[in-house]
Coordinates of C-alpha atoms in Angstrom, one line a residue:
Chain A
M1398 CA 229.3 -121.8 -28.9
L1399 CA 227.7 -120.1 -31.8
F1400 CA 228.0 -123.2 -33.9
E1401 CA 226.4 -125.3 -31.2
F1402 CA 223.5 -122.8 -31.0
L1403 CA 223.0 -123.0 -34.8
H1404 CA 223.1 -126.7 -34.5
S1405 CA 220.3 -126.8 -31.9
I1406 CA 218.2 -124.4 -33.9
R1407 CA 218.4 -126.8 -36.8
D1408 CA 217.3 -129.6 -34.6
S1409 CA 214.3 -127.6 -33.4
I1410 CA 213.3 -126.7 -37.0
R1411 CA 213.4 -130.5 -37.7
D1412 CA 211.2 -131.1 -34.6
I1413 CA 208.4 -128.8 -35.7
L1414 CA 208.6 -129.4 -39.5
P1415 CA 206.0 -132.2 -39.4
I1416 CA 203.4 -129.9 -38.0
I1417 CA 204.0 -127.3 -40.7
V1418 CA 203.8 -130.0 -43.4
V1419 CA 200.5 -131.4 -42.0
V1420 CA 198.9 -128.1 -41.5
G1421 CA 200.0 -126.8 -44.9
F1422 CA 198.9 -130.0 -46.7
F1423 CA 195.4 -130.0 -45.2
Q1424 CA 194.9 -126.3 -45.6
L1425 CA 196.1 -126.0 -49.2
V1426 CA 195.4 -129.4 -50.7
V1427 CA 192.4 -130.8 -48.8
L1428 CA 190.5 -127.8 -47.7
Q1429 CA 191.8 -125.6 -50.5
Q1430 CA 191.8 -122.5 -48.5
P1431 CA 194.5 -119.8 -48.5
L1432 CA 196.7 -119.4 -45.4
P1433 CA 195.3 -116.5 -43.3
D1434 CA 197.6 -114.0 -41.6
L1435 CA 200.8 -115.4 -43.2
G1436 CA 203.0 -112.8 -41.3
N1437 CA 201.7 -113.9 -37.9
I1438 CA 202.2 -117.6 -38.8
I1439 CA 205.8 -117.0 -39.8
F1440 CA 206.6 -114.9 -36.8
G1441 CA 204.9 -117.5 -34.5
T1442 CA 206.9 -120.3 -36.0
V1443 CA 210.1 -118.4 -35.4
L1444 CA 209.1 -118.0 -31.8
V1445 CA 208.3 -121.7 -31.5
V1446 CA 211.7 -122.7 -32.9
L1447 CA 213.6 -120.3 -30.6
G1448 CA 211.5 -121.4 -27.6
L1449 CA 212.1 -125.1 -28.2
T1450 CA 215.8 -124.5 -28.6
L1451 CA 216.1 -122.6 -25.3
F1452 CA 213.9 -125.2 -23.5
I1453 CA 216.1 -128.1 -24.5
R1454 CA 219.3 -126.1 -23.6
G1455 CA 217.8 -125.3 -20.2
L1456 CA 216.9 -128.9 -19.6
E1457 CA 220.5 -130.0 -19.9
M1458 CA 221.8 -127.1 -17.9
G1459 CA 219.2 -126.8 -15.1
L1460 CA 216.4 -129.3 -14.7
F1461 CA 218.3 -132.6 -15.4
P1462 CA 221.3 -131.8 -13.2
I1463 CA 219.2 -130.6 -10.2
G1464 CA 216.8 -133.5 -10.4
E1465 CA 219.7 -136.0 -10.4
S1466 CA 221.7 -134.2 -7.8
M1467 CA 218.7 -134.1 -5.4
A1468 CA 218.1 -137.8 -6.0
Y1469 CA 221.7 -138.5 -5.1
G1470 CA 221.4 -136.3 -2.1
F1471 CA 218.4 -138.1 -0.7
A1472 CA 219.9 -141.5 -1.4
R1473 CA 223.0 -140.5 0.6
K1474 CA 221.0 -138.9 3.4
G1475 CA 219.1 -142.2 3.7
S1476 CA 216.0 -140.7 5.3
L1477 CA 212.9 -142.3 3.8
F1478 CA 210.7 -139.7 5.6
W1479 CA 212.2 -136.7 3.8
L1480 CA 212.3 -138.5 0.5
V1481 CA 208.6 -139.3 0.7
T1482 CA 207.7 -135.8 1.8
F1483 CA 209.7 -134.4 -1.1
A1484 CA 208.0 -136.8 -3.6
F1485 CA 204.6 -135.9 -2.3
A1486 CA 205.3 -132.1 -2.3
L1487 CA 206.7 -132.3 -5.9
G1488 CA 203.6 -134.2 -7.2
F1489 CA 201.1 -132.1 -5.3
T1490 CA 202.3 -128.6 -6.0
T1491 CA 203.2 -129.1 -9.7
T1492 CA 199.7 -130.4 -10.3
V1493 CA 197.6 -127.9 -8.4
A1494 CA 199.0 -125.1 -10.6
E1495 CA 198.7 -127.0 -13.9
P1496 CA 196.7 -124.9 -16.4
A1497 CA 195.4 -127.9 -18.3
L1498 CA 194.0 -129.3 -15.1
I1499 CA 192.3 -126.0 -14.2
A1500 CA 190.6 -126.0 -17.6
I1501 CA 189.5 -129.7 -17.3
A1502 CA 188.1 -129.1 -13.7
D1503 CA 186.0 -126.1 -14.9
E1504 CA 184.7 -128.2 -17.7
A1505 CA 183.8 -131.0 -15.3
A1506 CA 182.0 -128.6 -13.1
N1507 CA 179.9 -127.4 -16.0
V1508 CA 179.0 -131.0 -16.9
A1509 CA 178.1 -131.8 -13.3
A1510 CA 175.9 -128.7 -13.1
G1511 CA 174.3 -129.5 -16.4
G1512 CA 173.5 -133.0 -15.3
G1513 CA 171.8 -131.7 -12.1
V1514 CA 174.5 -133.3 -9.9
I1515 CA 175.3 -130.0 -8.2
E1516 CA 173.4 -126.8 -8.1
N1517 CA 173.9 -124.6 -11.1
T1518 CA 175.3 -121.6 -9.4
E1519 CA 178.6 -119.9 -9.6
D1520 CA 179.5 -120.8 -6.1
S1521 CA 178.8 -124.5 -6.2
R1522 CA 180.5 -124.8 -9.6
S1523 CA 183.7 -123.2 -8.4
G1524 CA 183.6 -125.3 -5.2
Y1525 CA 183.2 -128.4 -7.3
A1526 CA 186.1 -127.5 -9.6
Q1527 CA 188.3 -126.6 -6.7
G1528 CA 187.6 -129.9 -5.0
L1529 CA 188.4 -131.8 -8.2
R1530 CA 191.7 -130.0 -8.6
L1531 CA 192.7 -130.9 -5.0
T1532 CA 191.6 -134.5 -5.6
V1533 CA 193.8 -134.8 -8.7
A1534 CA 196.8 -133.1 -7.0
L1535 CA 196.5 -135.4 -4.0
S1536 CA 196.4 -138.4 -6.2
V1537 CA 199.4 -137.3 -8.2
G1538 CA 201.3 -136.7 -5.0
A1539 CA 200.3 -140.2 -3.7
A1540 CA 201.3 -141.7 -7.1
I1541 CA 204.8 -140.2 -6.9
V1542 CA 205.2 -141.4 -3.4
I1543 CA 204.2 -145.0 -4.3
G1544 CA 206.5 -144.8 -7.4
V1545 CA 209.5 -143.7 -5.3
I1546 CA 208.9 -146.5 -2.7
R1547 CA 208.7 -148.9 -5.6
I1548 CA 212.1 -147.8 -7.0
I1549 CA 213.6 -148.2 -3.5
K1550 CA 212.2 -151.7 -3.1
G1551 CA 212.7 -152.7 -6.7
W1552 CA 209.2 -154.0 -7.2
P1553 CA 208.3 -154.6 -10.8
I1554 CA 206.2 -151.8 -12.3
Q1555 CA 203.8 -154.0 -14.2
W1556 CA 202.0 -155.2 -11.0
F1557 CA 201.3 -151.6 -10.1
I1558 CA 200.0 -150.7 -13.6
I1559 CA 197.9 -153.8 -13.9
G1560 CA 196.5 -153.2 -10.4
G1561 CA 195.7 -149.6 -11.5
Y1562 CA 194.0 -150.8 -14.6
I1563 CA 191.8 -153.1 -12.5
G1564 CA 191.0 -150.1 -10.3
V1565 CA 190.1 -148.0 -13.3
V1566 CA 187.9 -150.7 -14.8
T1567 CA 186.1 -151.3 -11.4
M1568 CA 185.5 -147.6 -10.9
T1569 CA 184.2 -147.2 -14.4
I1570 CA 181.3 -149.7 -13.6
F1571 CA 180.2 -147.6 -10.6
A1572 CA 181.0 -144.0 -11.7
P1573 CA 178.3 -141.8 -13.3
A1574 CA 178.5 -141.8 -17.1
E1575 CA 179.2 -138.1 -17.4
I1576 CA 182.4 -138.2 -15.5
I1577 CA 184.1 -141.1 -17.3
G1578 CA 185.4 -139.2 -20.3
I1579 CA 186.7 -136.4 -18.1
A1580 CA 188.3 -138.9 -15.7
Y1581 CA 190.1 -140.7 -18.5
D1582 CA 191.4 -137.5 -20.0
S1583 CA 192.5 -136.1 -16.6
G1584 CA 195.1 -138.8 -16.4
G1585 CA 197.0 -137.6 -19.5
V1586 CA 196.9 -133.9 -18.7
T1587 CA 198.3 -133.8 -15.2
T1588 CA 202.0 -134.1 -16.0
S1589 CA 203.2 -130.8 -17.5
T1590 CA 206.2 -130.1 -19.7
V1591 CA 208.3 -129.0 -16.8
T1592 CA 207.3 -131.7 -14.4
V1593 CA 208.0 -134.6 -16.7
P1594 CA 211.8 -134.0 -17.2
L1595 CA 212.3 -133.3 -13.5
V1596 CA 210.3 -136.4 -12.3
T1597 CA 212.2 -138.5 -14.9
A1598 CA 215.5 -137.2 -13.7
L1599 CA 214.5 -137.9 -10.1
G1600 CA 213.5 -141.5 -10.8
V1601 CA 216.5 -142.3 -12.9
G1602 CA 218.9 -140.6 -10.4
L1603 CA 217.4 -142.5 -7.5
A1604 CA 217.6 -145.9 -9.4
S1605 CA 221.2 -145.3 -10.3
S1606 CA 222.3 -144.3 -6.8
I1607 CA 220.7 -147.3 -5.0
K1608 CA 222.8 -150.4 -5.3
G1609 CA 221.1 -153.3 -7.2
R1610 CA 218.6 -151.1 -9.1
N1611 CA 218.8 -150.7 -12.8
P1612 CA 218.0 -147.2 -14.0
M1613 CA 216.4 -148.5 -17.1
T1614 CA 214.0 -151.0 -15.5
D1615 CA 213.5 -149.3 -12.2
G1616 CA 214.1 -145.6 -12.9
F1617 CA 211.2 -145.0 -15.3
G1618 CA 207.5 -145.5 -14.3
L1619 CA 206.8 -142.5 -12.1
I1620 CA 204.9 -140.7 -14.9
A1621 CA 202.9 -143.8 -15.6
L1622 CA 201.7 -143.9 -12.0
A1623 CA 201.0 -140.2 -12.0
S1624 CA 198.8 -140.5 -15.0
L1625 CA 196.9 -143.6 -13.8
M1626 CA 196.0 -142.6 -10.3
P1627 CA 194.0 -139.4 -11.1
M1628 CA 191.7 -141.5 -13.3
I1629 CA 190.6 -143.5 -10.3
F1630 CA 190.4 -140.5 -7.9
V1631 CA 188.4 -138.4 -10.4
M1632 CA 185.8 -141.2 -10.8
A1633 CA 185.7 -141.5 -7.0
Y1634 CA 185.1 -137.8 -6.8
G1635 CA 182.3 -138.1 -9.3
M1636 CA 180.7 -140.8 -7.2
M1637 CA 180.7 -138.8 -4.0
F1638 CA 178.5 -136.1 -5.4
Chain B
M771 CA 202.7 -115.9 -17.9
S772 CA 201.1 -119.2 -17.1
T773 CA 204.6 -120.8 -17.4
V774 CA 205.7 -118.7 -14.4
T775 CA 202.9 -120.0 -12.2
D776 CA 203.8 -123.4 -13.6
V777 CA 207.4 -123.3 -12.6
L778 CA 207.4 -121.1 -9.5
P779 CA 206.0 -123.7 -7.0
L780 CA 208.5 -126.2 -8.4
A781 CA 211.4 -123.8 -7.9
V782 CA 210.3 -123.1 -4.3
I783 CA 210.2 -126.8 -3.4
L784 CA 213.5 -127.7 -5.1
L785 CA 215.3 -124.8 -3.3
G786 CA 213.5 -125.4 0.0
F787 CA 214.5 -129.1 0.1
Q788 CA 218.0 -128.5 -1.2
V789 CA 218.8 -125.9 1.4
F790 CA 216.8 -126.9 4.5
V791 CA 216.6 -130.7 4.3
L792 CA 219.7 -131.8 2.3
R793 CA 221.7 -128.8 3.5
R794 CA 223.8 -128.8 0.5
A795 CA 224.8 -125.9 -1.7
I796 CA 223.8 -126.4 -5.3
T797 CA 226.9 -127.1 -7.4
D798 CA 227.3 -124.7 -10.1
L799 CA 224.4 -122.6 -9.0
R800 CA 224.7 -120.0 -11.7
R801 CA 224.5 -122.5 -14.4
V802 CA 221.5 -124.2 -12.9
L803 CA 219.7 -120.9 -12.5
L804 CA 220.5 -120.0 -16.0
G805 CA 219.1 -123.3 -17.1
F806 CA 215.9 -122.7 -15.3
L807 CA 215.6 -119.3 -16.9
F808 CA 216.2 -120.9 -20.3
V809 CA 213.4 -123.5 -19.6
L810 CA 211.0 -120.8 -18.5
L811 CA 211.8 -118.4 -21.3
G812 CA 211.9 -121.2 -23.9
L813 CA 208.5 -122.6 -22.9
A814 CA 206.9 -119.2 -22.8
L815 CA 208.2 -118.3 -26.3
F816 CA 207.2 -121.8 -27.5
L817 CA 203.6 -121.5 -26.3
E818 CA 203.3 -117.9 -27.5
G819 CA 204.4 -118.9 -30.9
L820 CA 202.0 -121.8 -31.0
D821 CA 199.2 -119.5 -29.9
M822 CA 200.0 -117.1 -32.7
A823 CA 200.7 -119.5 -35.6
L824 CA 199.5 -123.0 -35.2
F825 CA 196.7 -123.2 -32.7
P826 CA 194.2 -120.8 -34.4
L827 CA 195.0 -122.5 -37.8
G828 CA 194.7 -126.0 -36.4
K829 CA 191.5 -125.3 -34.6
L830 CA 190.0 -123.6 -37.7
M831 CA 191.0 -126.6 -39.7
A832 CA 189.4 -129.0 -37.3
E833 CA 186.2 -127.0 -37.5
Q834 CA 186.3 -126.8 -41.3
L835 CA 187.0 -130.5 -41.7
T836 CA 184.2 -131.5 -39.4
H837 CA 181.8 -128.9 -40.8
P838 CA 178.7 -130.3 -42.6
D839 CA 179.6 -128.3 -45.7
F840 CA 182.8 -130.3 -46.1
I841 CA 181.6 -133.7 -45.0
G842 CA 178.2 -133.6 -46.7
T843 CA 175.0 -134.9 -45.3
A844 CA 175.5 -138.6 -46.1
G845 CA 176.3 -139.2 -42.4
D846 CA 177.9 -142.7 -42.3
W847 CA 181.4 -142.9 -41.1
H848 CA 183.0 -143.3 -44.5
S849 CA 182.4 -139.7 -45.3
Y850 CA 184.7 -138.8 -42.4
G851 CA 187.8 -140.2 -44.1
W852 CA 189.7 -136.9 -44.2
V853 CA 188.9 -136.3 -40.6
F854 CA 190.5 -139.6 -39.6
A855 CA 193.5 -138.8 -41.8
F856 CA 193.9 -135.4 -40.3
A857 CA 193.6 -136.8 -36.8
A858 CA 196.4 -139.3 -37.4
A859 CA 198.6 -136.8 -39.1
I860 CA 198.2 -134.0 -36.5
G861 CA 198.7 -136.6 -33.7
F862 CA 201.9 -137.7 -35.2
A863 CA 203.2 -134.3 -36.0
T864 CA 202.4 -132.7 -32.6
T865 CA 204.0 -135.6 -30.8
I866 CA 207.3 -135.2 -32.6
A867 CA 207.3 -131.6 -31.4
E868 CA 206.3 -132.4 -27.8
P869 CA 209.1 -131.0 -25.6
A870 CA 208.4 -133.4 -22.7
L871 CA 208.8 -136.4 -25.0
I872 CA 212.1 -135.0 -26.3
A873 CA 213.3 -134.8 -22.7
V874 CA 212.3 -138.3 -21.8
A875 CA 213.8 -139.7 -25.0
M876 CA 217.1 -137.9 -24.3
K877 CA 217.1 -139.4 -20.8
A878 CA 216.2 -142.9 -22.0
N879 CA 218.9 -142.8 -24.7
H880 CA 221.5 -141.8 -22.1
V881 CA 220.5 -144.3 -19.5
S882 CA 220.2 -147.3 -21.9
G883 CA 223.7 -146.5 -23.2
G884 CA 222.3 -145.7 -26.7
A885 CA 220.2 -148.9 -27.0
V886 CA 217.0 -146.9 -27.1
G887 CA 217.4 -144.4 -29.9
V888 CA 216.0 -140.9 -29.4
W889 CA 214.3 -140.9 -32.8
G890 CA 213.2 -144.5 -32.6
L891 CA 211.4 -143.8 -29.3
R892 CA 209.9 -140.5 -30.5
I893 CA 208.6 -142.0 -33.8
A894 CA 207.2 -145.1 -32.0
V895 CA 205.3 -142.9 -29.6
A896 CA 204.1 -140.6 -32.4
I897 CA 202.8 -143.6 -34.3
G898 CA 200.9 -144.7 -31.2
V899 CA 199.4 -141.3 -30.8
A900 CA 198.4 -141.2 -34.5
I901 CA 196.6 -144.5 -34.2
G902 CA 195.0 -143.5 -30.9
I903 CA 193.6 -140.2 -32.1
S904 CA 192.2 -141.5 -35.3
L905 CA 190.6 -144.4 -33.5
G906 CA 189.3 -141.9 -31.0
S907 CA 187.7 -139.8 -33.7
F908 CA 186.2 -143.0 -35.2
R909 CA 184.6 -143.6 -31.8
I910 CA 183.1 -140.1 -31.6
V911 CA 181.7 -140.5 -35.1
T912 CA 180.2 -144.0 -34.4
G913 CA 179.2 -143.1 -30.9
T914 CA 180.4 -146.3 -29.3
P915 CA 181.1 -146.1 -25.5
L916 CA 184.6 -144.9 -24.6
H917 CA 185.2 -147.4 -21.8
W918 CA 185.0 -150.5 -24.1
Y919 CA 187.9 -149.1 -26.2
I920 CA 189.9 -148.3 -23.1
I921 CA 189.3 -151.6 -21.4
A922 CA 190.2 -153.5 -24.6
G923 CA 193.4 -151.4 -24.8
Y924 CA 194.2 -152.3 -21.2
I925 CA 193.8 -156.0 -21.9
L926 CA 196.1 -155.7 -24.9
V927 CA 198.7 -153.9 -22.8
V928 CA 198.6 -156.5 -20.1
I929 CA 198.9 -159.3 -22.7
Q930 CA 201.8 -157.6 -24.5
T931 CA 203.8 -156.8 -21.3
P932 CA 205.2 -160.3 -20.6
F933 CA 206.4 -160.6 -24.2
A934 CA 208.1 -157.2 -24.3
P935 CA 211.8 -156.9 -23.3
R936 CA 211.9 -156.3 -19.5
S937 CA 214.0 -153.2 -19.7
I938 CA 211.5 -151.3 -21.9
V939 CA 208.3 -151.9 -19.9
A940 CA 208.6 -149.0 -17.4
L941 CA 209.6 -146.6 -20.2
A942 CA 206.7 -147.7 -22.4
Y943 CA 204.2 -147.1 -19.5
D944 CA 205.8 -143.7 -19.0
S945 CA 205.5 -142.7 -22.6
G946 CA 201.7 -142.9 -22.4
G947 CA 201.5 -140.0 -19.9
V948 CA 204.3 -138.0 -21.5
T949 CA 202.8 -137.5 -24.9
T950 CA 199.9 -135.4 -24.1
S951 CA 201.1 -132.1 -22.9
T952 CA 201.4 -128.6 -24.2
V953 CA 201.3 -129.1 -28.0
T954 CA 198.9 -132.0 -28.5
V955 CA 196.1 -131.2 -26.0
P956 CA 194.7 -127.9 -27.4
L957 CA 194.6 -129.2 -31.0
V958 CA 193.2 -132.6 -30.2
A959 CA 190.6 -131.1 -27.9
A960 CA 189.4 -128.8 -30.7
L961 CA 189.1 -131.7 -33.0
G962 CA 187.1 -133.7 -30.5
L963 CA 184.7 -130.9 -29.7
G964 CA 184.3 -130.0 -33.3
L965 CA 183.4 -133.6 -34.2
A966 CA 181.0 -134.0 -31.4
T967 CA 179.3 -130.8 -32.3
T968 CA 178.9 -131.7 -36.0
V969 CA 178.0 -135.4 -35.9
P970 CA 174.2 -135.7 -35.4
G971 CA 173.2 -137.2 -32.2
R972 CA 176.5 -136.6 -30.3
S973 CA 176.8 -134.2 -27.4
P974 CA 180.0 -132.3 -27.0
V975 CA 179.8 -132.8 -23.3
L976 CA 179.5 -136.6 -23.3
D977 CA 181.4 -137.5 -26.5
G978 CA 183.9 -134.6 -26.9
F979 CA 186.2 -136.0 -24.2
G980 CA 188.2 -139.1 -24.4
L981 CA 190.7 -138.4 -27.2
I982 CA 193.5 -137.6 -24.8
A983 CA 192.8 -141.0 -23.1
F984 CA 193.3 -142.7 -26.5
A985 CA 196.5 -140.7 -27.1
S986 CA 197.9 -141.8 -23.8
L987 CA 197.0 -145.5 -24.2
F988 CA 198.3 -146.4 -27.6
P989 CA 201.9 -145.2 -27.3
I990 CA 202.3 -147.9 -24.5
M991 CA 201.7 -150.6 -27.1
S992 CA 203.7 -149.0 -29.9
V993 CA 206.7 -148.5 -27.7
M994 CA 206.6 -152.1 -26.5
A995 CA 206.2 -153.1 -30.1
Y996 CA 209.2 -151.0 -31.1
A997 CA 211.4 -152.7 -28.5
Q998 CA 210.2 -156.1 -29.6
L999 CA 211.0 -155.4 -33.2
S1000 CA 214.4 -154.1 -32.4
E1001 CA 215.2 -157.0 -30.2
W1002 CA 214.0 -159.4 -32.9
N1003 CA 216.1 -157.6 -35.4
A1004 CA 219.2 -157.7 -33.2
R1005 CA 218.7 -161.5 -32.7
R1006 CA 218.4 -162.0 -36.4
Q1007 CA 221.6 -160.0 -37.1
Q1008 CA 223.3 -162.1 -34.5
R1009 CA 222.2 -165.3 -36.0
K1010 CA 223.3 -164.2 -39.4
Y1011 CA 226.7 -163.3 -37.9
S1012 CA 227.1 -166.7 -36.2
D1013 CA 226.0 -168.5 -39.4
S1014 CA 228.7 -166.8 -41.4
E1015 CA 231.2 -167.6 -38.6
K1016 CA 230.3 -171.3 -39.0
E1017 CA 230.7 -171.2 -42.8
S1018 CA 234.1 -169.6 -42.7

């Protein structure tokens, strides 16, 4: 047990070593500045290593097994309605609370207020940001639902992605220029560190419990849809105001 | 604290569906709960540590590298060489440390029966992010419109897809969205905003965004390329093997 723990600590150190090397090299060699607050840096790095070790351990003990066991449970129950409800709820709730999304939505509200799209008051800005968050969360929920149905039917992922790309490109032509950068970025930030392992376990579990589906070709792809859909929805949101 | 609000709704949904819809007891409940606690605690410690050690330093460096005192006033894009190098290096390094990517790589390795290596996938994604972020910084410096790059990237992905091994396609698409979570976003956002503030004629609002989009597009290509390369390699090995069979 102790040996195993030391082993995973070593893995975590290896995982974050590149950051230390890059930061050290640029700070000392390129910028030629001393490292400020060395004590804080060392203590923080220890926390990072410890945290990463615990996180990976917890994944294997908690998130992966429960994601898969629920996928098996739904496959055995055979009720499409509950599976789709679960998929939507999972996508929606994990996105609404996502801190990175809250930050992006506030930023977008400032941009919109600066461009004269909405009134520059506290009220209209927070209303705009709130609406944007709901829009993104709805789109992630919808994306997970589509992805789950795709796994059940065994449709190839590339048609969905290419269709999504065409959607994004078409929306880009019509959307106001200020929203485009934010819309493109919002795709990447919606899926958090806790959501990704769970959604992946769900997809892979579902694909392996349905006959005729290959977990490798059919199980992945949920995250891809969840990062594509918000781009289209955010641009649509920008056009409505 | 933000990790708690991050995880709490998730836990409620999972338990709610498990108990009320599936009506099944969770097997090995104590172990699963302990796992959840580990994830929560681990992520909190991880972010706290990053906040103490790496984020302030990384942001400071992004500011210093993009500061006019360091770059000089020459103003054409050649003088930003170190910025591009930093963008690539920090993109690579933060992706290697990204916990969500580690999770997906573990899963992919398990599902593919070892055919997709954990490190192979992580390095392929990290190379994609490195290319993406340095190209994204180049875009901010030159001020060319974001959507041309993204549309060109989409076209490349669409062309590459039919040539990539079928089993990797879904995973490759996924690795685009996975890369940009907790570690990469704050550092990369600081770099983008710093650049857009320093370069004359750029507005942080219009040009500061978009780096994340680059970082989620390029891994798709690099992961497909990784699969193509390893397939090609396997085929060559096989040919070598069958050739030596014939000779003997």
